Amino acid sequence: MSSQPFFASSPISPAAGRRSKSRFTYRHLAQLGLSSTTCPLRVIAHIDLDAFYAQCEGVRLGIPEDQPLAVQQWQGLIAINYPARKFGLNRHITITEAKKLCPQLIMQHVATWREGDEKWAYHKNAFANMATHKVSLDPYRLESRRILACIKDVLPASPIQKVEKASVDEVFLDLSAQIHSTLLERYPEISGPAPYDDPTEFLPRPPTTALDWNTDALVDLDTSETEDDDPDWDDVAMLIGSEVVRSVRAAIRERLKYTCSAGIARNKMISKLGSAHKKPNQQTIVRNRAVNQFLGNFKFTKIRNLGGKLGDHVASAFETDQVTGLLSVSIEQLKSRLGQDTGSWVYHIIRGEDSSEVNARTQIKSMLSAKSFRPDINESEQAIRWLRIFAADIQSRLVEEGVLENKRRPKTLNLHHRQGAQMRSRQAALPTGRPIDENLLFEIAKTLLSQIVIDGRAWPCSNLQLSVGGFEDGPAGNRGISGFLVRGEEAKAIMHPIRELDRNSSTRDDEQPEKRRKLDNGAIQNYFSKRELSHEDSEEYSEAIDYTEDPELRSSSPYEKDTSGDEKGRPNEDTTAQQHDTNEDNVRLTTRPLLQQSSMKSYLCERCGESMPIEGKEEHDDLHFAQSLQAQERVAPSSGSRPESRGNLYAVGARKHGVPKSHHGHIQKKMEKGQSRLAFGK
């Protein structure tokens, strides 16, 4: 159901004269490029192979196209080519009747799986051996794959290309994005931005007053429209779409020798009706101005998704099966008789409004291969032979679904067994750690059959079915290990600059050894040296000190320097901590790995005259605070409170270490249960 009203493609009356503006806006043009389902310029095509099964057999056998041909399945006909239809043949007559109506008719039986064989084949006497043969449609699936590949090859690459395989012999195409690109190329006047950057501005009229539809079948316009009316952009879009479809049909004909019919319209529903309007080997254009006229000639049961039980219910409820008879019914009446959603959908669909999307991939839910036995089978050996055929049949369809490329794969295998009026089923999960193939399906199917046989009363068996289900998408973007490897010229191209870099680096090392040693052990090490305040057993503090900054500690430095300032030796990476007494406190001197960057800015402590990087200021202040607390503990009376500490250092230290203070600023001596005081300097 479209979310916006349908726009007529030309003036209602020729008396209105030629308009200077189109009925369509720049926003509609942008929606066309996005393949929007609500765009009034949208163009959808439906391609339908003509008598597909009969064509497949005619191409395979090399039979002339004017030769009457029918495809036989057991004692009935499932496909009749158009030359044979001229004799009055249809799929509801018997083989004997067909021969009487058309003595020169060629009848080709479908391929079959013969009991015990591992591959389908064409058997001359298949129609007489229904008990031991099973129909195979694999030849037609293979040809369908080739046709679909041909269609995709003609169209632009994704994401412009949008192709939906509707069945083995029909395909939907959303040509909107491709037509949008062509419009901008052919008509530069609409390729620029909208006037005033307003997307609601109307497009200029097309510069042409007549369109050449070539040999396409044009549906007559509605009674309120005339061919004298100038075309609008929806007509131009339809014309470009017809050109694209004509090229696709020509490629199928030239490369694969198949003919097909096509319908081109604004949505999937109308395009599908259009492809069947003129057959064989033709294409029908249903312009927007011709939709009402076109649909008025149909029974609504012919509309996609409005047949079957729903169509019968609507026809019974309103006593008509014609679109024209249902147009007079209001939407309220439809909703009251059919329900809110169904009634609303029917109201819009019979007026040609359909916003269903062309899906690049229609996901299937299950696959089934089955056989009804006449007469019944009575032993496991017969059933196992049929399971082999079922497994091969399903595997061939899984290949088409992309199981080999790991695009999709089923999760479960199901076996259904009918004995008399009783149907029994068994299910097993397909292992995820190995690829799915015919042998895997066959082995699991045999296991399931053995479970049914063990339960008893398995024979005689009148029907056996094997199916797979629970399809899920495979992981996207995964690659095998080979995908990460490069070979041949590509590998040489990658390795060449690396080898050149290594060679140049080696040359520099040989030519400038002294400069390299100076860089390794020079001033850059002072830049990368790191000071650290370490805490051990919660009793002592240690500080990393730059030996080059403190003249008293320079003699303790692990670096030996001569009077010129150049290093005579290299630092010891395993330097042990060295002790230095300051104000009766033990301060541990440690070194850190050299390649740790620190700031070059320094800070001079006013209390002790120590110079250090600015990053170490806060930790250095903490050290003085700890020393102050230790000194106060030694001189404080046992029953009194600690003396008030003064200065910013105390406040900073108290906040950092969580020392409680009274409202007078004194440290609270009373301790909570479970607390203990640290004994600094002990």
XYZ file of C-alpha atoms in Angstrom:
682
model
C 0.000 0.000 0.000
C 1.458 3.345 -1.055
C 1.878 5.962 1.654
C 1.409 8.913 -0.708
C -1.214 9.665 -3.376
C -0.654 8.625 -6.948
C 0.320 11.410 -9.338
C -1.223 11.467 -12.786
C 1.391 11.652 -15.526
C -0.214 14.289 -17.751
C -2.887 16.987 -17.795
C -6.482 15.966 -17.310
C -7.642 17.978 -20.242
C -5.807 19.086 -23.371
C -7.602 22.411 -23.012
C -5.321 23.204 -20.140
C -2.506 23.672 -22.631
C 1.122 22.813 -22.197
C 2.288 23.423 -18.650
C 5.667 24.999 -17.997
C 6.284 22.689 -15.043
C 6.049 18.946 -14.486
C 3.702 17.364 -11.977
C 6.754 15.781 -10.319
C 9.223 17.429 -7.962
C 12.942 17.258 -7.315
C 12.150 15.168 -4.254
C 10.437 12.579 -6.464
C 13.534 12.530 -8.669
C 15.755 11.919 -5.635
C 13.434 9.139 -4.444
C 13.811 7.490 -7.851
C 17.571 7.283 -7.341
C 17.003 5.596 -3.977
C 14.549 3.027 -5.425
C 11.917 4.246 -2.989
C 8.761 2.126 -3.035
C 6.622 5.271 -2.673
C 8.196 7.166 -5.574
C 5.608 7.997 -8.291
C 8.369 7.737 -10.928
C 9.235 4.165 -9.913
C 9.688 1.541 -12.688
C 9.437 -2.223 -12.072
C 9.781 -4.962 -14.688
C 8.652 -8.588 -14.590
C 10.362 -11.055 -16.946
C 8.626 -14.372 -17.566
C 10.138 -17.219 -19.628
C 7.749 -18.508 -22.299
C 6.638 -22.120 -21.617
C 9.921 -22.570 -19.782
C 10.058 -26.351 -19.320
C 9.115 -26.883 -22.968
C 11.755 -24.370 -24.077
C 14.411 -26.129 -21.988
C 13.663 -29.451 -23.653
C 13.495 -27.841 -27.098
C 16.890 -26.166 -26.652
C 18.417 -29.333 -25.188
C 17.137 -31.523 -28.028
C 17.735 -28.930 -30.778
C 14.102 -29.026 -31.889
C 12.924 -26.227 -34.251
C 10.947 -23.552 -32.473
C 7.856 -24.059 -34.640
C 7.694 -27.759 -33.758
C 4.836 -28.631 -31.328
C 6.378 -29.930 -28.089
C 4.997 -30.951 -24.700
C 6.743 -32.010 -21.497
C 5.316 -35.172 -19.986
C 5.276 -36.273 -16.340
C 3.922 -39.802 -15.924
C 0.577 -39.731 -17.747
C 0.038 -35.967 -17.753
C 1.416 -32.843 -19.419
C 3.117 -30.139 -17.359
C 4.324 -27.771 -20.128
C 3.177 -27.085 -23.725
C 4.973 -24.783 -26.137
C 3.093 -22.144 -28.119
C 3.079 -23.979 -31.482
C 1.341 -26.917 -29.749
C -1.192 -24.612 -28.087
C -2.494 -23.620 -31.501
C -3.939 -27.136 -31.725
C -5.959 -26.659 -28.540
C -3.618 -28.516 -26.203
C -3.578 -27.647 -22.518
C -2.267 -29.210 -19.319
C -5.597 -30.746 -18.376
C -5.856 -33.218 -21.243
C -4.470 -36.761 -21.349
C -1.598 -38.049 -23.453
C -4.035 -39.862 -25.743
C -6.150 -36.746 -26.289
C -3.038 -34.664 -27.030
C -1.930 -37.123 -29.720
C -5.334 -36.991 -31.360
C -5.390 -33.182 -31.428
C -1.800 -32.864 -32.668
C -0.415 -36.019 -34.326
C 3.029 -34.409 -34.915
C 3.406 -33.549 -31.213
C 6.727 -34.457 -29.603
C 6.366 -35.491 -25.965
C 9.459 -35.523 -23.786
C 9.275 -37.015 -20.305
C 11.013 -35.116 -17.517
C 14.276 -36.403 -16.116
C 13.949 -38.883 -13.261
C 15.914 -40.445 -10.460
C 15.805 -44.198 -10.867
C 15.845 -46.320 -7.741
C 19.449 -47.217 -6.930
C 21.007 -44.550 -9.203
C 23.123 -41.724 -7.839
C 22.306 -39.226 -10.621
C 19.162 -38.149 -12.424
C 18.879 -38.920 -16.139
C 16.418 -38.983 -19.037
C 14.917 -42.477 -19.292
C 12.856 -43.511 -22.305
C 10.481 -45.679 -20.312
C 10.212 -43.479 -17.220
C 6.433 -42.932 -17.651
C 5.885 -46.684 -17.325
C 8.000 -47.082 -14.181
C 6.464 -44.677 -11.746
C 7.046 -47.092 -8.866
C 10.830 -47.036 -9.261
C 11.419 -43.510 -10.595
C 11.191 -40.059 -9.055
C 10.779 -36.796 -10.986
C 13.810 -34.484 -11.115
C 13.500 -30.809 -12.026
C 17.234 -30.212 -11.768
C 17.682 -29.595 -15.535
C 15.307 -26.653 -15.333
C 16.914 -25.287 -12.181
C 20.300 -25.352 -13.882
C 18.975 -23.432 -16.884
C 17.228 -20.984 -14.575
C 20.568 -20.261 -12.916
C 22.174 -19.535 -16.273
C 19.372 -17.165 -17.259
C 19.557 -15.312 -13.952
C 23.329 -14.922 -14.352
C 22.798 -13.536 -17.846
C 20.275 -10.967 -16.580
C 22.631 -9.795 -13.832
C 25.484 -9.556 -16.313
C 23.523 -7.162 -18.542
C 22.414 -4.872 -15.704
C 24.711 -2.495 -13.772
C 26.438 -3.867 -10.722
C 24.980 -3.696 -7.213
C 23.689 -1.579 -5.498
C 22.050 -0.131 -8.619
C 21.101 -3.662 -9.693
C 18.052 -5.032 -7.863
C 16.930 -8.464 -9.057
C 14.460 -10.793 -7.357
C 14.091 -14.380 -8.490
C 10.360 -14.955 -8.032
C 10.373 -18.576 -9.269
C 12.288 -20.901 -11.546
C 11.038 -19.034 -14.646
C 10.272 -15.448 -13.552
C 12.254 -12.492 -12.271
C 11.408 -9.024 -10.951
C 13.692 -6.049 -11.723
C 13.660 -2.686 -9.960
C 15.049 -0.365 -12.635
C 14.522 2.870 -10.709
C 18.143 3.626 -9.757
C 19.428 2.783 -13.231
C 16.758 4.961 -14.867
C 17.636 7.806 -12.503
C 21.259 7.743 -13.694
C 20.168 7.668 -17.336
C 17.761 10.574 -16.834
C 20.501 12.767 -15.384
C 22.802 11.921 -18.306
C 20.224 12.580 -21.018
C 18.602 15.618 -19.441
C 21.243 17.828 -17.767
C 18.600 20.448 -16.978
C 17.328 18.279 -14.091
C 20.723 17.117 -12.849
C 21.446 20.227 -10.798
C 20.145 21.179 -7.360
C 16.550 22.236 -6.894
C 15.808 25.965 -7.215
C 16.255 27.730 -3.877
C 17.427 24.313 -2.546
C 13.752 23.446 -2.154
C 13.073 19.766 -3.027
C 9.364 20.481 -3.321
C 9.989 22.633 -6.399
C 8.498 21.124 -9.546
C 10.738 19.775 -12.274
C 10.735 21.444 -15.705
C 8.720 19.682 -18.363
C 10.491 17.075 -20.521
C 11.875 18.717 -23.660
C 10.055 16.231 -25.925
C 6.424 16.078 -26.987
C 6.472 12.523 -28.394
C 8.068 9.236 -27.322
C 9.091 6.344 -29.562
C 7.943 3.115 -27.930
C 9.493 0.958 -30.672
C 7.609 -2.356 -30.964
C 6.355 -2.472 -27.372
C 2.734 -3.233 -26.647
C 1.190 -0.125 -25.097
C -1.903 -0.525 -22.960
C -4.676 1.887 -23.919
C -4.948 5.010 -21.813
C -7.732 5.685 -19.356
C -10.881 7.249 -20.760
C -9.915 10.641 -19.328
C -6.531 10.627 -21.096
C -5.492 11.062 -24.731
C -2.322 10.327 -26.669
C -2.238 14.003 -27.672
C -1.237 14.948 -24.136
C 2.441 15.755 -23.770
C 4.452 13.147 -21.858
C 5.707 13.791 -18.344
C 8.747 12.386 -16.543
C 6.949 9.165 -15.556
C 6.418 8.416 -19.253
C 10.088 9.134 -19.964
C 11.107 6.829 -17.111
C 8.888 4.056 -18.521
C 10.482 4.516 -21.937
C 14.001 4.145 -20.535
C 12.859 1.084 -18.574
C 11.498 -0.505 -21.732
C 14.893 0.010 -23.402
C 16.667 -1.732 -20.525
C 14.263 -4.680 -20.546
C 14.544 -5.010 -24.301
C 18.334 -5.308 -23.994
C 17.973 -7.951 -21.257
C 15.582 -10.039 -23.348
C 17.850 -9.726 -26.370
C 20.845 -10.985 -24.367
C 18.890 -14.029 -23.108
C 17.807 -14.779 -26.637
C 21.255 -14.371 -28.172
C 23.313 -16.158 -25.514
C 20.975 -18.901 -24.318
C 18.346 -19.168 -27.113
C 15.368 -18.591 -24.807
C 12.481 -16.213 -25.414
C 10.706 -14.365 -22.650
C 7.915 -11.851 -22.189
C 7.997 -8.793 -19.938
C 5.738 -6.295 -18.249
C 6.887 -2.793 -17.286
C 4.868 -0.717 -14.824
C 5.091 1.286 -11.608
C 4.965 -1.727 -9.231
C 5.311 -5.489 -9.016
C 1.609 -6.319 -9.173
C 0.897 -4.437 -12.417
C 4.162 -5.530 -14.074
C 3.344 -9.199 -13.448
C -0.078 -8.796 -15.056
C 1.598 -6.945 -17.910
C 4.066 -9.736 -18.709
C 1.165 -12.119 -19.358
C -0.775 -9.570 -21.438
C 1.055 -10.218 -24.735
C 2.841 -13.559 -25.118
C 5.103 -15.015 -26.315
C 8.273 -12.974 -26.792
C 6.783 -9.497 -26.264
C 6.840 -6.775 -23.636
C 3.934 -4.680 -22.422
C 4.122 -1.135 -21.060
C 1.472 -0.094 -18.545
C 1.878 3.666 -18.206
C 0.558 5.411 -15.125
C -2.176 6.984 -17.239
C -3.376 3.521 -18.301
C -3.591 1.712 -14.949
C -7.341 2.023 -14.431
C -8.097 0.967 -17.990
C -5.725 -2.005 -17.687
C -6.988 -3.347 -14.370
C -10.618 -2.882 -15.312
C -10.425 -5.850 -17.684
C -9.226 -8.338 -15.044
C -10.790 -10.579 -12.487
C -9.296 -9.561 -9.156
C -8.475 -13.225 -8.498
C -5.726 -12.811 -11.112
C -4.028 -10.194 -8.992
C -0.918 -11.315 -7.150
C -1.772 -12.497 -3.598
C -5.505 -12.045 -4.194
C -6.246 -15.518 -5.505
C -6.943 -18.765 -3.658
C -9.059 -18.743 -0.520
C -8.856 -14.975 -0.039
C -10.076 -14.324 -3.571
C -12.915 -16.804 -3.153
C -13.907 -15.187 0.144
C -13.940 -11.677 -1.373
C -15.937 -12.860 -4.398
C -18.455 -14.568 -2.140
C -18.748 -11.598 0.234
C -19.368 -9.012 -2.496
C -20.858 -11.257 -5.205
C -18.367 -10.276 -7.901
C -14.957 -11.392 -9.111
C -14.276 -8.382 -11.353
C -12.073 -5.441 -10.437
C -14.666 -3.018 -11.814
C -17.364 -4.587 -9.651
C -15.253 -4.158 -6.514
C -14.229 -0.535 -7.175
C -17.622 0.714 -6.056
C -17.220 -0.873 -2.602
C -16.047 1.626 0.024
C -13.017 1.050 2.198
C -15.238 0.956 5.302
C -17.271 -1.894 3.827
C -14.133 -3.821 2.898
C -12.685 -3.390 6.386
C -15.924 -4.483 8.060
C -16.152 -7.668 5.979
C -12.455 -8.539 5.614
C -10.806 -6.949 8.642
C -8.857 -3.726 9.027
C -5.574 -4.745 7.396
C -6.940 -7.014 4.654
C -9.760 -4.630 3.776
C -7.386 -1.685 3.457
C -4.956 -3.728 1.353
C -7.695 -4.938 -1.042
C -9.031 -1.384 -1.422
C -5.640 -0.078 -2.590
C -4.464 -3.096 -4.593
C -7.464 -3.090 -6.969
C -6.616 0.560 -7.674
C -3.104 -0.394 -8.712
C -1.310 0.700 -5.542
C 1.396 -1.711 -4.414
C 4.506 -0.718 -2.468
C 6.053 -4.188 -2.137
C 9.817 -4.111 -2.543
C 11.952 -5.993 -5.041
C 14.049 -8.178 -2.754
C 17.459 -9.122 -4.042
C 17.164 -12.401 -2.166
C 13.950 -14.148 -1.229
C 14.718 -16.366 1.747
C 13.332 -19.882 1.693
C 12.448 -21.648 4.902
C 12.699 -25.331 3.950
C 13.336 -27.834 1.150
C 11.480 -31.100 0.651
C 12.050 -34.186 -1.458
C 9.341 -36.856 -1.292
C 7.943 -39.959 -2.963
C 4.547 -41.657 -2.739
C 4.840 -45.385 -3.353
C 2.382 -47.356 -5.466
C 2.508 -50.127 -4.443
C 3.852 -49.606 -0.916
C 7.429 -50.571 -0.088
C 8.028 -53.242 2.559
C 11.711 -53.272 3.497
C 14.489 -50.993 4.676
C 16.694 -51.599 1.630
C 14.125 -49.994 -0.651
C 13.664 -47.027 1.646
C 17.430 -46.488 1.913
C 17.758 -46.395 -1.883
C 15.144 -43.647 -1.977
C 16.878 -41.768 0.824
C 19.989 -41.649 -1.349
C 17.923 -40.049 -4.125
C 16.306 -37.579 -1.711
C 19.703 -36.540 -0.350
C 21.085 -35.908 -3.837
C 17.955 -33.990 -4.824
C 18.126 -31.710 -1.780
C 21.869 -31.199 -2.140
C 21.449 -29.920 -5.702
C 18.992 -27.299 -4.454
C 21.221 -26.379 -1.528
C 23.961 -25.587 -4.014
C 21.610 -23.106 -5.681
C 20.829 -21.603 -2.276
C 24.543 -20.914 -1.724
C 25.459 -23.610 0.809
C 28.821 -24.233 -0.868
C 29.764 -20.566 -0.461
C 28.472 -20.697 3.137
C 25.902 -17.983 2.351
C 23.064 -19.944 3.932
C 22.747 -23.372 5.471
C 19.974 -25.386 7.144
C 20.159 -26.407 10.783
C 17.932 -29.488 10.835
C 17.144 -32.587 8.769
C 13.678 -34.110 9.025
C 12.378 -37.516 7.933
C 8.650 -38.149 7.562
C 7.360 -41.719 7.222
C 3.768 -42.762 6.484
C 2.501 -46.205 7.331
C -1.192 -46.575 6.694
C -2.899 -43.524 8.208
C -0.060 -42.829 10.619
C 2.660 -40.262 9.848
C 5.772 -40.403 12.016
C 8.654 -37.917 11.983
C 12.214 -37.795 13.243
C 14.555 -34.824 13.338
C 18.303 -34.366 13.726
C 20.565 -31.321 13.882
C 23.058 -30.870 11.070
C 26.606 -30.537 12.437
C 28.037 -27.055 12.120
C 31.654 -28.126 12.067
C 31.642 -29.713 8.617
C 30.345 -28.783 5.175
C 26.954 -30.091 4.064
C 27.099 -32.572 1.216
C 25.084 -35.459 -0.163
C 26.826 -38.110 1.941
C 26.215 -36.193 5.185
C 22.492 -35.857 4.434
C 22.275 -39.531 3.465
C 23.996 -40.837 6.598
C 21.822 -38.771 8.942
C 18.692 -39.788 7.029
C 19.590 -43.481 7.446
C 19.996 -42.944 11.183
C 16.560 -41.346 11.416
C 15.015 -44.180 9.417
C 16.570 -46.756 11.734
C 14.983 -44.974 14.703
C 11.547 -45.264 13.077
C 12.112 -48.928 12.222
C 13.186 -49.720 15.797
C 9.933 -48.212 17.056
C 8.067 -50.897 15.082
C 5.228 -50.947 12.554
C 7.278 -49.258 9.815
C 6.025 -51.447 6.935
C 4.392 -51.201 4.511
C 5.373 -47.586 3.834
C 3.219 -45.532 1.457
C 5.108 -42.218 1.580
C 8.607 -41.076 2.502
C 9.774 -37.466 2.779
C 13.143 -35.904 3.549
C 13.434 -32.182 4.253
C 15.847 -29.602 5.599
C 14.828 -26.481 7.495
C 15.865 -23.765 9.899
C 17.922 -21.903 7.317
C 20.271 -19.241 8.619
C 22.701 -16.872 6.970
C 26.342 -17.800 7.049
C 28.957 -15.505 8.640
C 29.806 -12.497 6.492
C 33.335 -11.334 5.811
C 35.089 -14.551 6.884
C 38.145 -15.617 4.931
C 40.185 -18.757 4.810
C 43.854 -18.626 5.761
C 44.740 -18.339 2.075
C 42.939 -15.002 2.025
C 45.591 -13.527 4.322
C 48.533 -14.738 2.193
C 50.061 -13.120 -0.859
C 51.992 -14.874 -3.573
C 53.994 -14.213 -6.675
C 54.370 -10.674 -7.948
C 52.181 -9.245 -5.212
C 54.480 -10.645 -2.535
C 57.562 -9.333 -4.362
C 56.016 -5.879 -4.603
C 55.389 -5.841 -0.846
C 58.825 -7.149 0.145
C 60.864 -4.896 -2.175
C 60.548 -1.635 -0.170
C 61.112 -3.546 3.089
C 64.362 -5.013 1.803
C 65.477 -1.605 0.534
C 64.744 -0.089 3.944
C 66.718 -2.816 5.713
C 69.633 -2.342 3.314
C 69.708 1.408 3.849
C 69.484 0.994 7.591
C 72.381 -1.469 7.585
C 74.480 0.944 5.529
C 73.890 3.793 7.959
C 74.864 1.571 10.895
C 78.185 0.730 9.247
C 79.002 4.283 8.201
C 78.134 6.149 11.421
C 78.775 3.880 14.442
C 80.015 6.692 16.724
C 76.943 8.810 16.121
C 74.695 5.879 16.927
C 76.452 5.269 20.289
C 76.158 8.930 21.166
C 72.427 8.911 20.469
C 71.952 5.730 22.505
C 73.763 6.981 25.617
C 73.634 10.766 25.391
C 71.256 13.402 26.661
C 68.241 11.560 25.253
C 68.470 9.145 28.180
C 67.923 11.995 30.609
C 64.747 12.810 28.719
C 63.452 9.229 28.941
C 64.503 8.586 32.552
C 61.637 8.282 35.024
C 61.390 9.064 38.702
C 59.085 7.037 40.855
C 57.946 7.162 44.426
C 57.784 3.573 45.656
C 56.091 2.292 48.760
C 57.157 -0.884 50.485
C 55.364 -2.615 53.357
C 53.541 0.682 54.127
C 56.584 1.757 56.204
C 59.096 3.524 53.970
C 58.994 5.855 51.019
C 61.525 5.902 48.236
C 62.124 8.364 45.455
C 63.781 8.114 42.071
C 66.303 10.948 41.837
C 68.127 12.219 38.765
C 71.801 11.771 39.553
C 72.826 14.504 37.155
C 70.687 17.090 39.031
C 71.920 16.444 42.623
C 75.672 17.116 43.034
C 75.777 15.164 46.299
C 74.514 12.012 44.606
C 76.400 12.357 41.340
C 79.154 10.090 42.660
C 76.556 7.366 43.225
C 75.299 7.498 39.678
C 75.464 4.308 37.668
C 76.674 6.430 34.758
C 80.373 7.300 34.668
C 81.172 10.533 32.877
C 84.448 12.186 31.984
C 85.181 15.887 32.049
C 83.903 16.339 28.487
C 80.476 15.059 29.477
C 80.540 11.997 27.143
C 79.506 8.673 28.611
C 82.270 6.122 29.234
C 79.969 3.218 30.049
C 76.436 2.014 29.603
C 73.833 1.894 32.378
C 73.287 -1.322 34.246
C 69.705 -2.409 33.491
C 69.601 -4.415 36.725
C 70.784 -1.572 38.986
C 69.898 -2.299 42.606
C 68.360 0.203 44.957
C 70.914 2.439 46.678
C 70.370 3.918 50.157
C 70.908 7.573 51.148
C 70.144 9.007 54.597
C 68.413 12.377 54.707
C 67.073 13.912 57.961
C 67.256 10.502 59.625
C 64.839 9.057 57.027
C 65.611 6.151 54.787
C 65.159 7.134 51.163
C 65.472 4.459 48.527
C 67.125 5.425 45.257
C 65.829 3.441 42.328
C 66.268 3.571 38.617
C 63.571 2.875 36.017
C 63.899 1.567 32.470
C 65.392 4.279 30.338
C 62.821 4.382 27.553
C 60.041 5.966 29.630
C 59.299 9.517 28.635
C 59.083 12.230 31.333
C 58.844 15.990 31.312
C 61.951 18.163 30.957
C 60.463 20.832 33.335
C 61.907 20.785 36.892
C 60.755 21.926 40.341
C 62.986 23.210 43.177
C 61.737 22.329 46.684
C 61.929 25.326 49.055
C 62.190 23.069 52.141
C 65.071 20.831 51.184
C 66.474 22.461 48.034
C 65.866 19.285 46.001
C 65.403 19.668 42.235
C 63.074 17.251 40.456
C 60.671 17.001 37.475
C 57.426 18.874 37.980
C 55.496 15.574 37.908
C 57.251 14.501 41.128
C 56.308 17.624 43.120
C 53.146 16.190 44.649
C 54.806 12.946 45.727
C 57.778 14.898 47.113
C 55.389 17.046 49.163
C 53.846 13.843 50.520
C 57.284 12.750 51.683
C 57.773 15.958 53.666
C 54.315 15.556 55.132
C 55.152 12.021 56.280
C 58.385 13.238 57.839
C 56.468 16.006 59.624
C 53.970 13.545 61.067
C 56.789 11.293 62.236
C 58.528 14.171 63.995
C 55.299 15.224 65.719
C 54.726 11.688 67.001
C 58.103 11.665 68.660
C 57.608 14.925 70.609
C 53.825 14.872 71.286
C 52.616 14.058 74.871
C 50.902 10.739 75.268
C 47.525 12.167 76.278
C 47.435 15.299 74.186
C 46.370 15.798 70.663
C 48.837 16.347 67.876
C 49.962 19.937 67.358
C 48.257 21.903 64.674
C 50.081 21.643 61.385
C 50.521 24.827 59.400
C 50.986 25.637 55.772
C 49.649 24.415 52.502
C 51.752 21.234 52.652
C 49.806 19.936 55.662
C 46.448 20.646 54.054
C 47.456 18.895 50.860
C 48.864 15.911 52.728
C 45.871 15.590 55.015
C 43.483 15.581 52.085
C 45.517 13.026 50.174
C 45.963 10.608 53.071
C 42.502 10.992 54.557
C 43.722 12.309 57.957
C 40.624 13.450 59.926
C 40.528 17.007 61.281
C 38.387 18.690 63.904
C 36.547 21.924 63.285
C 39.572 23.698 64.911
C 41.925 22.234 62.344
C 43.621 19.762 64.775
C 44.137 16.103 63.934
C 41.764 13.862 65.808
C 43.709 11.423 67.963
C 40.839 9.093 68.797
C 40.872 6.113 66.448
C 38.036 3.979 65.278
C 37.820 0.300 66.075
C 40.018 -1.791 63.801
C 42.308 1.114 62.843
C 46.029 1.292 63.468
C 48.546 4.103 63.153
C 51.422 3.776 60.752
C 54.808 3.985 62.428
C 56.987 5.975 60.093
C 60.728 5.515 60.323
C 60.579 2.331 62.462
